[in-house]
JSON list of C-alpha atoms in Angstrom, two decimals:
[
{"chain": "A", "resi": 1, "resn": "MET", "atom": "CA", "xyz": [54.44, 13.53, 68.25]},
{"chain": "A", "resi": 2, "resn": "THR", "atom": "CA", "xyz": [52.78, 15.82, 65.65]},
{"chain": "A", "resi": 3, "resn": "ASN", "atom": "CA", "xyz": [52.68, 19.51, 65.51]},
{"chain": "A", "resi": 4, "resn": "PRO", "atom": "CA", "xyz": [49.04, 20.59, 65.76]},
{"chain": "A", "resi": 5, "resn": "ASP", "atom": "CA", "xyz": [50.04, 23.68, 64.08]},
{"chain": "A", "resi": 6, "resn": "LYS", "atom": "CA", "xyz": [51.20, 21.78, 61.01]},
{"chain": "A", "resi": 7, "resn": "VAL", "atom": "CA", "xyz": [48.10, 19.72, 60.54]},
{"chain": "A", "resi": 8, "resn": "ASN", "atom": "CA", "xyz": [45.91, 22.86, 60.44]},
{"chain": "A", "resi": 9, "resn": "SER", "atom": "CA", "xyz": [48.12, 24.47, 57.96]},
{"chain": "A", "resi": 10, "resn": "ILE", "atom": "CA", "xyz": [47.05, 22.16, 55.14]},
{"chain": "A", "resi": 11, "resn": "SER", "atom": "CA", "xyz": [44.40, 23.94, 53.33]},
{"chain": "A", "resi": 12, "resn": "PRO", "atom": "CA", "xyz": [41.85, 22.56, 50.61]},
{"chain": "A", "resi": 13, "resn": "PRO", "atom": "CA", "xyz": [42.66, 23.22, 46.89]},
{"chain": "A", "resi": 14, "resn": "PRO", "atom": "CA", "xyz": [41.57, 26.59, 45.79]},
{"chain": "A", "resi": 15, "resn": "LEU", "atom": "CA", "xyz": [38.16, 26.90, 44.22]},
{"chain": "A", "resi": 16, "resn": "ALA", "atom": "CA", "xyz": [39.48, 28.27, 41.02]},
{"chain": "A", "resi": 17, "resn": "ALA", "atom": "CA", "xyz": [41.13, 25.03, 40.22]},
{"chain": "A", "resi": 18, "resn": "VAL", "atom": "CA", "xyz": [37.73, 23.31, 39.81]},
{"chain": "A", "resi": 19, "resn": "ALA", "atom": "CA", "xyz": [36.44, 23.64, 36.41]},
{"chain": "A", "resi": 20, "resn": "ALA", "atom": "CA", "xyz": [33.57, 26.15, 35.78]},
{"chain": "A", "resi": 21, "resn": "GLY", "atom": "CA", "xyz": [30.23, 24.39, 36.04]},
{"chain": "A", "resi": 22, "resn": "ASP", "atom": "CA", "xyz": [31.87, 21.18, 37.37]},
{"chain": "A", "resi": 23, "resn": "ALA", "atom": "CA", "xyz": [31.06, 21.50, 41.12]},
{"chain": "A", "resi": 24, "resn": "GLU", "atom": "CA", "xyz": [31.74, 17.81, 41.76]},
{"chain": "A", "resi": 25, "resn": "GLY", "atom": "CA", "xyz": [34.99, 17.75, 40.08]},
{"chain": "A", "resi": 26, "resn": "GLN", "atom": "CA", "xyz": [33.96, 15.21, 37.41]},
{"chain": "A", "resi": 27, "resn": "THR", "atom": "CA", "xyz": [35.10, 15.40, 33.86]},
{"chain": "A", "resi": 28, "resn": "PRO", "atom": "CA", "xyz": [32.85, 14.35, 31.09]},
{"chain": "A", "resi": 29, "resn": "ALA", "atom": "CA", "xyz": [33.19, 11.01, 29.40]},
{"chain": "A", "resi": 30, "resn": "GLN", "atom": "CA", "xyz": [34.79, 11.01, 25.95]},
{"chain": "A", "resi": 31, "resn": "GLY", "atom": "CA", "xyz": [32.42, 10.95, 23.03]},
{"chain": "A", "resi": 32, "resn": "VAL", "atom": "CA", "xyz": [29.41, 11.92, 24.99]},
{"chain": "A", "resi": 33, "resn": "GLY", "atom": "CA", "xyz": [28.59, 15.50, 25.39]},
{"chain": "A", "resi": 34, "resn": "GLU", "atom": "CA", "xyz": [26.26, 18.38, 24.78]},
{"chain": "A", "resi": 35, "resn": "SER", "atom": "CA", "xyz": [26.75, 18.15, 21.04]},
{"chain": "A", "resi": 36, "resn": "ASP", "atom": "CA", "xyz": [25.42, 14.52, 20.94]},
{"chain": "A", "resi": 37, "resn": "VAL", "atom": "CA", "xyz": [22.22, 15.57, 22.78]},
{"chain": "A", "resi": 38, "resn": "MET", "atom": "CA", "xyz": [21.79, 18.64, 20.54]},
{"chain": "A", "resi": 39, "resn": "ARG", "atom": "CA", "xyz": [22.14, 16.63, 17.42]},
{"chain": "A", "resi": 40, "resn": "ARG", "atom": "CA", "xyz": [19.62, 14.05, 18.69]},
{"chain": "A", "resi": 41, "resn": "TRP", "atom": "CA", "xyz": [17.12, 16.86, 19.52]},
{"chain": "A", "resi": 42, "resn": "LYS", "atom": "CA", "xyz": [17.62, 18.45, 15.96]},
{"chain": "A", "resi": 43, "resn": "ARG", "atom": "CA", "xyz": [17.16, 15.05, 14.34]},
{"chain": "A", "resi": 44, "resn": "GLU", "atom": "CA", "xyz": [13.92, 14.52, 16.28]},
{"chain": "A", "resi": 45, "resn": "ASP", "atom": "CA", "xyz": [12.78, 17.97, 15.48]},
{"chain": "A", "resi": 46, "resn": "PHE", "atom": "CA", "xyz": [13.54, 17.52, 11.75]},
{"chain": "A", "resi": 47, "resn": "LEU", "atom": "CA", "xyz": [11.61, 14.14, 11.74]},
{"chain": "A", "resi": 48, "resn": "LYS", "atom": "CA", "xyz": [8.55, 15.83, 13.38]},
{"chain": "A", "resi": 49, "resn": "LYS", "atom": "CA", "xyz": [8.64, 18.79, 10.86]},
{"chain": "A", "resi": 50, "resn": "THR", "atom": "CA", "xyz": [9.18, 16.45, 7.97]},
{"chain": "A", "resi": 51, "resn": "SER", "atom": "CA", "xyz": [6.41, 14.11, 9.16]},
{"chain": "A", "resi": 52, "resn": "PHE", "atom": "CA", "xyz": [4.09, 17.00, 9.49]},
{"chain": "A", "resi": 53, "resn": "ALA", "atom": "CA", "xyz": [4.94, 18.31, 5.98]},
{"chain": "A", "resi": 54, "resn": "LEU", "atom": "CA", "xyz": [4.37, 14.89, 4.34]},
{"chain": "A", "resi": 55, "resn": "ARG", "atom": "CA", "xyz": [0.90, 14.44, 6.22]},
{"chain": "A", "resi": 56, "resn": "SER", "atom": "CA", "xyz": [0.02, 17.96, 5.11]},
{"chain": "A", "resi": 57, "resn": "LEU", "atom": "CA", "xyz": [0.80, 17.01, 1.62]},
{"chain": "A", "resi": 58, "resn": "CYS", "atom": "CA", "xyz": [-1.13, 13.74, 1.82]},
{"chain": "A", "resi": 59, "resn": "LEU", "atom": "CA", "xyz": [-4.04, 15.77, 3.14]},
{"chain": "A", "resi": 60, "resn": "VAL", "atom": "CA", "xyz": [-3.92, 18.06, 0.11]},
{"chain": "A", "resi": 61, "resn": "PHE", "atom": "CA", "xyz": [-3.56, 15.22, -2.33]},
{"chain": "A", "resi": 62, "resn": "SER", "atom": "CA", "xyz": [-6.52, 13.23, -0.69]},
{"chain": "A", "resi": 63, "resn": "LEU", "atom": "CA", "xyz": [-8.67, 16.25, -0.55]},
{"chain": "A", "resi": 64, "resn": "LEU", "atom": "CA", "xyz": [-8.08, 17.04, -4.07]},
{"chain": "A", "resi": 65, "resn": "ALA", "atom": "CA", "xyz": [-8.77, 13.34, -5.12]},
{"chain": "A", "resi": 66, "resn": "PHE", "atom": "CA", "xyz": [-11.99, 13.54, -3.23]},
{"chain": "A", "resi": 67, "resn": "ILE", "atom": "CA", "xyz": [-13.03, 16.75, -4.63]},
{"chain": "A", "resi": 68, "resn": "ILE", "atom": "CA", "xyz": [-12.16, 15.83, -8.18]},
{"chain": "A", "resi": 69, "resn": "MET", "atom": "CA", "xyz": [-13.86, 12.52, -8.10]},
{"chain": "A", "resi": 70, "resn": "ALA", "atom": "CA", "xyz": [-16.98, 13.68, -6.29]},
{"chain": "A", "resi": 71, "resn": "THR", "atom": "CA", "xyz": [-17.56, 16.42, -8.94]},
{"chain": "A", "resi": 72, "resn": "ASN", "atom": "CA", "xyz": [-16.87, 13.99, -11.97]},
{"chain": "A", "resi": 73, "resn": "ASN", "atom": "CA", "xyz": [-20.53, 13.89, -13.01]},
{"chain": "A", "resi": 74, "resn": "HIS", "atom": "CA", "xyz": [-21.07, 14.86, -16.56]},
{"chain": "A", "resi": 75, "resn": "GLY", "atom": "CA", "xyz": [-24.24, 13.05, -17.50]},
{"chain": "A", "resi": 76, "resn": "ASN", "atom": "CA", "xyz": [-25.02, 10.63, -20.29]},
{"chain": "A", "resi": 77, "resn": "GLY", "atom": "CA", "xyz": [-23.61, 7.62, -18.49]},
{"chain": "A", "resi": 78, "resn": "ARG", "atom": "CA", "xyz": [-20.48, 9.58, -17.56]},
{"chain": "A", "resi": 79, "resn": "GLU", "atom": "CA", "xyz": [-21.07, 9.69, -13.80]},
{"chain": "A", "resi": 80, "resn": "PHE", "atom": "CA", "xyz": [-18.61, 8.28, -11.10]},
{"chain": "A", "resi": 81, "resn": "ASP", "atom": "CA", "xyz": [-21.45, 6.67, -9.38]},
{"chain": "A", "resi": 82, "resn": "ASP", "atom": "CA", "xyz": [-21.91, 4.23, -12.16]},
{"chain": "A", "resi": 83, "resn": "TYR", "atom": "CA", "xyz": [-18.61, 2.48, -11.61]},
{"chain": "A", "resi": 84, "resn": "GLU", "atom": "CA", "xyz": [-17.55, 0.58, -8.49]},
{"chain": "A", "resi": 85, "resn": "GLU", "atom": "CA", "xyz": [-13.84, 1.39, -9.01]},
{"chain": "A", "resi": 86, "resn": "TYR", "atom": "CA", "xyz": [-14.48, 5.19, -8.88]},
{"chain": "A", "resi": 87, "resn": "ARG", "atom": "CA", "xyz": [-16.74, 4.72, -5.81]},
{"chain": "A", "resi": 88, "resn": "TYR", "atom": "CA", "xyz": [-13.87, 2.98, -4.10]},
{"chain": "A", "resi": 89, "resn": "VAL", "atom": "CA", "xyz": [-11.48, 5.75, -5.09]},
{"chain": "A", "resi": 90, "resn": "LEU", "atom": "CA", "xyz": [-13.95, 8.32, -3.56]},
{"chain": "A", "resi": 91, "resn": "ALA", "atom": "CA", "xyz": [-14.31, 6.18, -0.27]},
{"chain": "A", "resi": 92, "resn": "ILE", "atom": "CA", "xyz": [-10.65, 5.84, 0.22]},
{"chain": "A", "resi": 93, "resn": "ALA", "atom": "CA", "xyz": [-10.07, 9.54, -0.54]},
{"chain": "A", "resi": 94, "resn": "ILE", "atom": "CA", "xyz": [-12.54, 10.46, 2.19]},
{"chain": "A", "resi": 95, "resn": "LEU", "atom": "CA", "xyz": [-10.90, 8.03, 4.76]},
{"chain": "A", "resi": 96, "resn": "SER", "atom": "CA", "xyz": [-7.41, 9.33, 3.89]},
{"chain": "A", "resi": 97, "resn": "THR", "atom": "CA", "xyz": [-8.66, 12.96, 4.19]},
{"chain": "A", "resi": 98, "resn": "LEU", "atom": "CA", "xyz": [-10.22, 12.39, 7.62]},
{"chain": "A", "resi": 99, "resn": "TYR", "atom": "CA", "xyz": [-7.06, 10.43, 8.93]},
{"chain": "A", "resi": 100, "resn": "THR", "atom": "CA", "xyz": [-4.50, 12.79, 7.71]},
{"chain": "A", "resi": 101, "resn": "GLY", "atom": "CA", "xyz": [-6.60, 15.78, 8.72]},
{"chain": "A", "resi": 102, "resn": "PHE", "atom": "CA", "xyz": [-6.64, 14.55, 12.22]},
{"chain": "A", "resi": 103, "resn": "GLN", "atom": "CA", "xyz": [-2.93, 13.72, 12.11]},
{"chain": "A", "resi": 104, "resn": "THR", "atom": "CA", "xyz": [-2.03, 17.07, 10.77]},
{"chain": "A", "resi": 105, "resn": "PHE", "atom": "CA", "xyz": [-4.05, 18.83, 13.30]},
{"chain": "A", "resi": 106, "resn": "ARG", "atom": "CA", "xyz": [-2.46, 16.65, 16.04]},
{"chain": "A", "resi": 107, "resn": "GLN", "atom": "CA", "xyz": [1.00, 17.26, 14.86]},
{"chain": "A", "resi": 108, "resn": "PHE", "atom": "CA", "xyz": [0.42, 21.09, 14.30]},
{"chain": "A", "resi": 109, "resn": "HIS", "atom": "CA", "xyz": [-0.76, 21.17, 17.91]},
{"chain": "A", "resi": 110, "resn": "GLU", "atom": "CA", "xyz": [2.36, 19.30, 19.11]},
{"chain": "A", "resi": 111, "resn": "ILE", "atom": "CA", "xyz": [4.76, 21.45, 17.24]},
{"chain": "A", "resi": 112, "resn": "SER", "atom": "CA", "xyz": [3.12, 24.71, 18.32]},
{"chain": "A", "resi": 113, "resn": "THR", "atom": "CA", "xyz": [2.43, 23.87, 21.94]},
{"chain": "A", "resi": 114, "resn": "GLY", "atom": "CA", "xyz": [5.05, 21.24, 22.66]},
{"chain": "A", "resi": 115, "resn": "ARG", "atom": "CA", "xyz": [2.31, 18.89, 24.06]},
{"chain": "A", "resi": 116, "resn": "ASP", "atom": "CA", "xyz": [0.55, 16.11, 22.49]},
{"chain": "A", "resi": 117, "resn": "ILE", "atom": "CA", "xyz": [-3.15, 15.64, 22.40]},
{"chain": "A", "resi": 118, "resn": "ILE", "atom": "CA", "xyz": [-2.92, 11.99, 22.99]},
{"chain": "A", "resi": 119, "resn": "PRO", "atom": "CA", "xyz": [-0.38, 11.45, 25.48]},
{"chain": "A", "resi": 120, "resn": "GLY", "atom": "CA", "xyz": [1.60, 8.19, 26.01]},
{"chain": "A", "resi": 121, "resn": "ARG", "atom": "CA", "xyz": [3.66, 5.80, 23.75]},
{"chain": "A", "resi": 122, "resn": "ASN", "atom": "CA", "xyz": [0.67, 4.38, 22.02]},
{"chain": "A", "resi": 123, "resn": "ILE", "atom": "CA", "xyz": [0.55, 7.40, 19.61]},
{"chain": "A", "resi": 124, "resn": "MET", "atom": "CA", "xyz": [3.77, 6.07, 17.94]},
{"chain": "A", "resi": 125, "resn": "MET", "atom": "CA", "xyz": [1.84, 2.81, 17.10]},
{"chain": "A", "resi": 126, "resn": "LEU", "atom": "CA", "xyz": [-1.11, 4.74, 15.90]},
{"chain": "A", "resi": 127, "resn": "ASP", "atom": "CA", "xyz": [1.06, 6.84, 13.56]},
{"chain": "A", "resi": 128, "resn": "PHE", "atom": "CA", "xyz": [2.92, 3.68, 12.18]},
{"chain": "A", "resi": 129, "resn": "PHE", "atom": "CA", "xyz": [-0.15, 1.42, 11.67]},
{"chain": "A", "resi": 130, "resn": "GLY", "atom": "CA", "xyz": [-2.44, 4.36, 10.57]},
{"chain": "A", "resi": 131, "resn": "ASP", "atom": "CA", "xyz": [0.14, 5.55, 7.99]},
{"chain": "A", "resi": 132, "resn": "GLN", "atom": "CA", "xyz": [0.67, 1.93, 6.83]},
{"chain": "A", "resi": 133, "resn": "ILE", "atom": "CA", "xyz": [-3.05, 1.22, 6.38]},
{"chain": "A", "resi": 134, "resn": "VAL", "atom": "CA", "xyz": [-3.85, 4.56, 4.64]},
{"chain": "A", "resi": 135, "resn": "ALA", "atom": "CA", "xyz": [-0.92, 4.08, 2.28]},
{"chain": "A", "resi": 136, "resn": "TYR", "atom": "CA", "xyz": [-2.07, 0.59, 1.21]},
{"chain": "A", "resi": 137, "resn": "LEU", "atom": "CA", "xyz": [-5.72, 1.66, 0.85]},
{"chain": "A", "resi": 138, "resn": "LEU", "atom": "CA", "xyz": [-4.77, 4.63, -1.38]},
{"chain": "A", "resi": 139, "resn": "LEU", "atom": "CA", "xyz": [-2.56, 2.33, -3.52]},
{"chain": "A", "resi": 140, "resn": "SER", "atom": "CA", "xyz": [-5.38, -0.22, -3.72]},
{"chain": "A", "resi": 141, "resn": "ALA", "atom": "CA", "xyz": [-8.00, 2.32, -4.75]},
{"chain": "A", "resi": 142, "resn": "ALA", "atom": "CA", "xyz": [-5.73, 3.97, -7.38]},
{"chain": "A", "resi": 143, "resn": "SER", "atom": "CA", "xyz": [-4.62, 0.73, -8.78]},
{"chain": "A", "resi": 144, "resn": "SER", "atom": "CA", "xyz": [-8.23, -0.68, -9.06]},
{"chain": "A", "resi": 145, "resn": "ALA", "atom": "CA", "xyz": [-9.35, 2.45, -11.17]},
{"chain": "A", "resi": 146, "resn": "VAL", "atom": "CA", "xyz": [-6.46, 2.65, -13.57]},
{"chain": "A", "resi": 147, "resn": "PRO", "atom": "CA", "xyz": [-7.53, -0.23, -15.82]},
{"chain": "A", "resi": 148, "resn": "LEU", "atom": "CA", "xyz": [-11.15, 1.07, -16.10]},
{"chain": "A", "resi": 149, "resn": "THR", "atom": "CA", "xyz": [-9.88, 4.58, -16.92]},
{"chain": "A", "resi": 150, "resn": "ASN", "atom": "CA", "xyz": [-7.47, 3.32, -19.62]},
{"chain": "A", "resi": 151, "resn": "HIS", "atom": "CA", "xyz": [-10.17, 1.11, -21.16]},
{"chain": "A", "resi": 152, "resn": "MET", "atom": "CA", "xyz": [-12.53, 4.04, -21.24]},
{"chain": "A", "resi": 153, "resn": "ARG", "atom": "CA", "xyz": [-9.91, 6.23, -22.87]},
{"chain": "A", "resi": 154, "resn": "GLU", "atom": "CA", "xyz": [-9.54, 3.77, -25.77]},
{"chain": "A", "resi": 155, "resn": "GLY", "atom": "CA", "xyz": [-13.00, 4.44, -26.80]},
{"chain": "A", "resi": 156, "resn": "ALA", "atom": "CA", "xyz": [-13.15, 8.12, -26.14]},
{"chain": "A", "resi": 157, "resn": "ASP", "atom": "CA", "xyz": [-10.90, 10.74, -24.30]},
{"chain": "A", "resi": 158, "resn": "ASN", "atom": "CA", "xyz": [-13.09, 13.21, -22.67]},
{"chain": "A", "resi": 159, "resn": "ILE", "atom": "CA", "xyz": [-13.47, 15.29, -19.65]},
{"chain": "A", "resi": 160, "resn": "PHE", "atom": "CA", "xyz": [-14.94, 12.49, -17.60]},
{"chain": "A", "resi": 161, "resn": "THR", "atom": "CA", "xyz": [-11.82, 10.29, -18.19]},
{"chain": "A", "resi": 162, "resn": "ASP", "atom": "CA", "xyz": [-9.48, 13.23, -17.62]},
{"chain": "A", "resi": 163, "resn": "SER", "atom": "CA", "xyz": [-11.13, 13.95, -14.32]},
{"chain": "A", "resi": 164, "resn": "ALA", "atom": "CA", "xyz": [-10.88, 10.31, -13.25]},
{"chain": "A", "resi": 165, "resn": "ALA", "atom": "CA", "xyz": [-7.35, 10.24, -14.34]},
{"chain": "A", "resi": 166, "resn": "SER", "atom": "CA", "xyz": [-6.62, 13.37, -12.34]},
{"chain": "A", "resi": 167, "resn": "SER", "atom": "CA", "xyz": [-8.27, 11.89, -9.18]},
{"chain": "A", "resi": 168, "resn": "ILE", "atom": "CA", "xyz": [-6.28, 8.71, -9.62]},
{"chain": "A", "resi": 169, "resn": "SER", "atom": "CA", "xyz": [-2.98, 10.66, -9.94]},
{"chain": "A", "resi": 170, "resn": "MET", "atom": "CA", "xyz": [-3.84, 12.57, -6.71]},
{"chain": "A", "resi": 171, "resn": "GLU", "atom": "CA", "xyz": [-4.34, 9.28, -4.84]},
{"chain": "A", "resi": 172, "resn": "PHE", "atom": "CA", "xyz": [-0.92, 7.96, -6.06]},
{"chain": "A", "resi": 173, "resn": "LEU", "atom": "CA", "xyz": [0.79, 11.16, -4.93]},
{"chain": "A", "resi": 174, "resn": "ALA", "atom": "CA", "xyz": [-1.13, 10.79, -1.50]},
{"chain": "A", "resi": 175, "resn": "PHE", "atom": "CA", "xyz": [0.11, 7.24, -1.53]},
{"chain": "A", "resi": 176, "resn": "THR", "atom": "CA", "xyz": [3.62, 8.28, -1.87]},
{"chain": "A", "resi": 177, "resn": "THR", "atom": "CA", "xyz": [3.62, 10.77, 0.82]},
{"chain": "A", "resi": 178, "resn": "SER", "atom": "CA", "xyz": [1.77, 8.44, 3.17]},
{"chain": "A", "resi": 179, "resn": "ALA", "atom": "CA", "xyz": [4.37, 5.68, 2.53]},
{"chain": "A", "resi": 180, "resn": "ILE", "atom": "CA", "xyz": [7.23, 8.05, 3.29]},
{"chain": "A", "resi": 181, "resn": "SER", "atom": "CA", "xyz": [5.43, 9.13, 6.35]},
{"chain": "A", "resi": 182, "resn": "ALA", "atom": "CA", "xyz": [4.99, 5.53, 7.33]},
{"chain": "A", "resi": 183, "resn": "MET", "atom": "CA", "xyz": [8.74, 4.85, 7.01]},
{"chain": "A", "resi": 184, "resn": "ILE", "atom": "CA", "xyz": [9.47, 7.87, 9.32]},
{"chain": "A", "resi": 185, "resn": "SER", "atom": "CA", "xyz": [6.96, 6.64, 11.80]},
{"chain": "A", "resi": 186, "resn": "GLY", "atom": "CA", "xyz": [8.52, 3.11, 11.70]},
{"chain": "A", "resi": 187, "resn": "TYR", "atom": "CA", "xyz": [11.95, 4.71, 12.39]},
{"chain": "A", "resi": 188, "resn": "LYS", "atom": "CA", "xyz": [10.55, 6.65, 15.30]},
{"chain": "A", "resi": 189, "resn": "LEU", "atom": "CA", "xyz": [8.93, 3.44, 16.57]},
{"chain": "A", "resi": 190, "resn": "SER", "atom": "CA", "xyz": [12.15, 1.63, 16.29]},
{"chain": "A", "resi": 191, "resn": "LYS", "atom": "CA", "xyz": [14.10, 4.31, 18.31]},
{"chain": "A", "resi": 192, "resn": "GLN", "atom": "CA", "xyz": [11.52, 4.37, 21.03]},
{"chain": "A", "resi": 193, "resn": "SER", "atom": "CA", "xyz": [12.97, 3.63, 24.43]},
{"chain": "A", "resi": 194, "resn": "TYR", "atom": "CA", "xyz": [10.93, 0.70, 26.24]},
{"chain": "A", "resi": 195, "resn": "ILE", "atom": "CA", "xyz": [12.48, 1.25, 29.56]}
]
């Protein structure tokens, strides 16, 4: 027979023995902890801010290319309207300004409020494909106008060709920032969870 007094004398382990904050008595797995989560959050925050900065730069460069080319009218056959290549540069600068203006506003809203204007996973696809398309259009427009500008500079180097070269340079810089932004968008898209 058992002594009923002895059975009741066994007491549960003291609460002080349980680790602080570990109410279930579990120990964290090795290699996974708060520091990994914090590094991931910091990396995602860094990517958001870098993408915002690159799109802001692309907006500035596109806007400058647009303004410089649109004001490149100096009379006597020296107007950008007379050349298809320069009209193409202007059109792509306008498209790039509109796209990057929208994306910059959207990202500023997301960074400042923590909520996205367009919810869902489709925004990552829009970011990636939009950045890719704009980058290729910018490169195409700038590349189409370089030979014409070089040919015109052989005859006479004047303010018209200098303005055209400045606009083309701004489009190349806009292309560079848009291409880097597209790489970041591609990285974010590849790290997206599909579950």
